[in-house]
């Protein structure tokens, strides 16, 4: 289909920019999948072939750089699955008294189901991931979940109460299994772990996606969207893209398009980033210096700009009912957090994070990575031995040296330059979801 001649050049540019924002999360997901699965079995934590659970067995070291904003609260169990040929079964053991979640992502980055302690409770569960058209018989007791796209990603998180808890959590991880329906009673099935040389790229998936030439980006997007169909509510966006010549289900060779279409689609990546920068403050509300997205998190609907922004910020957002991660790069006065200064992070007695599971505060450098320090500490939370003030309030301290005349157990060392903080709230309660609870006040002390 050729471009609609009734579109003005400005309209064409707008549609091309919308197309980039709409398609970016799926292209990033595919690059992430290739990076994570293009390895033989028994590879280092964080990577495994399709159809294999990859368990992270301990908290990351403070020089960890594989992903931004790693957490120090849970151990991950991740996997990529292709259910186009048959259903795949995922077994979760019973986890009494322990938070667990297994968010399931389609290729558009939407969470379409989230088994775990919040949803199915503490008992064991076996789920079958099936294409909607699949007709067959599942084993007794297995719960069917239909998938929006044939490729599915999951990042399971198991509550971990410090290094002393590793042995218990590892035993729970070992009870998890992932198998195709045809071999669901044993591990006797073939895994394709042949490494594809053309997929080997020496850069993180986000950098790879961000630096793609427009013709490569949109060609891959066309290939992906032909396999992983748009959601039903995307009809308007799909129709607008078709008017610019990008038709779902058809290849898209930008070099073969009219010159004005080529110019528009090549300009789209830069314009999309400018649009995100321009709209950031309205998309992400700030309270006391903390930014929190409550609406549409994890299930984006037609909020394509917000979906793209969150994919860029940190792929794999959870539904807010499971967890929320307020982020701060400034103090409560709006000034950037300076690693050479000292700060207090103060929770009023009636302002401690209201959660059904647990909470933590983690400090990162300005790029989102933890930084090694003399006490090997990047996070504190309600499972630590914290010292409360006489009035029941809680003050945590962040700075280059321990706070004078303050409990050192409440201190997180700061990186030497500008830094950022992330609050993690697991099973946030109603007052968080409605915005009635306010994040803590961060005050510069020196």
XYZ file of N, CA and C in Angstrom, residues 9 14 19 58 67 88 117 129 131 143 178 207 211 237 271 306 312 317 331 347-348 411 443:
69
model
N 2.767 16.959 4.511
C 4.091 16.574 5.006
C 4.155 16.591 6.527
N 4.107 13.394 11.582
C 3.448 13.038 12.832
C 3.143 11.542 12.890
N 4.399 6.092 14.797
C 4.752 4.708 14.477
C 5.987 4.271 15.265
N 21.849 -15.138 43.734
C 22.271 -14.236 44.802
C 22.095 -12.804 44.332
N 22.164 -4.788 33.869
C 20.898 -4.073 33.692
C 20.874 -2.912 34.672
N 3.141 -24.364 26.701
C 4.224 -24.609 27.653
C 3.664 -24.493 29.065
N 1.753 -14.657 44.758
C 1.113 -14.688 46.069
C -0.093 -13.767 46.140
N 0.555 -21.988 29.181
C 0.492 -20.831 28.296
C 0.114 -21.328 26.915
N -1.812 -20.527 22.956
C -2.390 -19.622 21.976
C -3.910 -19.751 22.044
N -3.858 -24.787 35.118
C -4.685 -23.625 34.779
C -4.243 -23.030 33.449
N 9.730 -25.648 33.785
C 9.132 -25.136 32.545
C 9.295 -26.216 31.483
N 20.738 0.047 23.845
C 21.675 0.791 22.997
C 21.552 0.313 21.559
N 20.272 2.832 18.524
C 21.221 3.207 17.474
C 20.898 2.566 16.129
N -4.354 3.250 15.554
C -2.930 3.448 15.270
C -2.510 2.668 14.032
N 12.541 12.760 16.645
C 11.336 13.490 17.040
C 10.608 12.779 18.171
N 3.498 6.683 26.838
C 3.906 6.243 28.169
C 4.542 4.849 28.106
N 11.915 2.471 27.573
C 13.238 3.096 27.550
C 13.822 3.220 28.953
N 7.984 -3.504 33.236
C 7.238 -2.876 34.330
C 6.178 -3.838 34.860
N 16.413 16.233 45.432
C 15.876 16.265 46.785
C 14.494 16.908 46.747
N 10.685 9.546 56.949
C 9.314 9.046 56.927
C 8.646 9.415 58.250
N 7.545 10.131 58.193
C 6.788 10.409 59.409
C 6.273 9.099 59.999
N 22.292 4.104 57.404
C 23.059 4.856 56.398
C 23.322 4.024 55.153
N 16.044 15.698 52.455
C 16.596 17.005 52.816
C 18.117 16.968 52.761
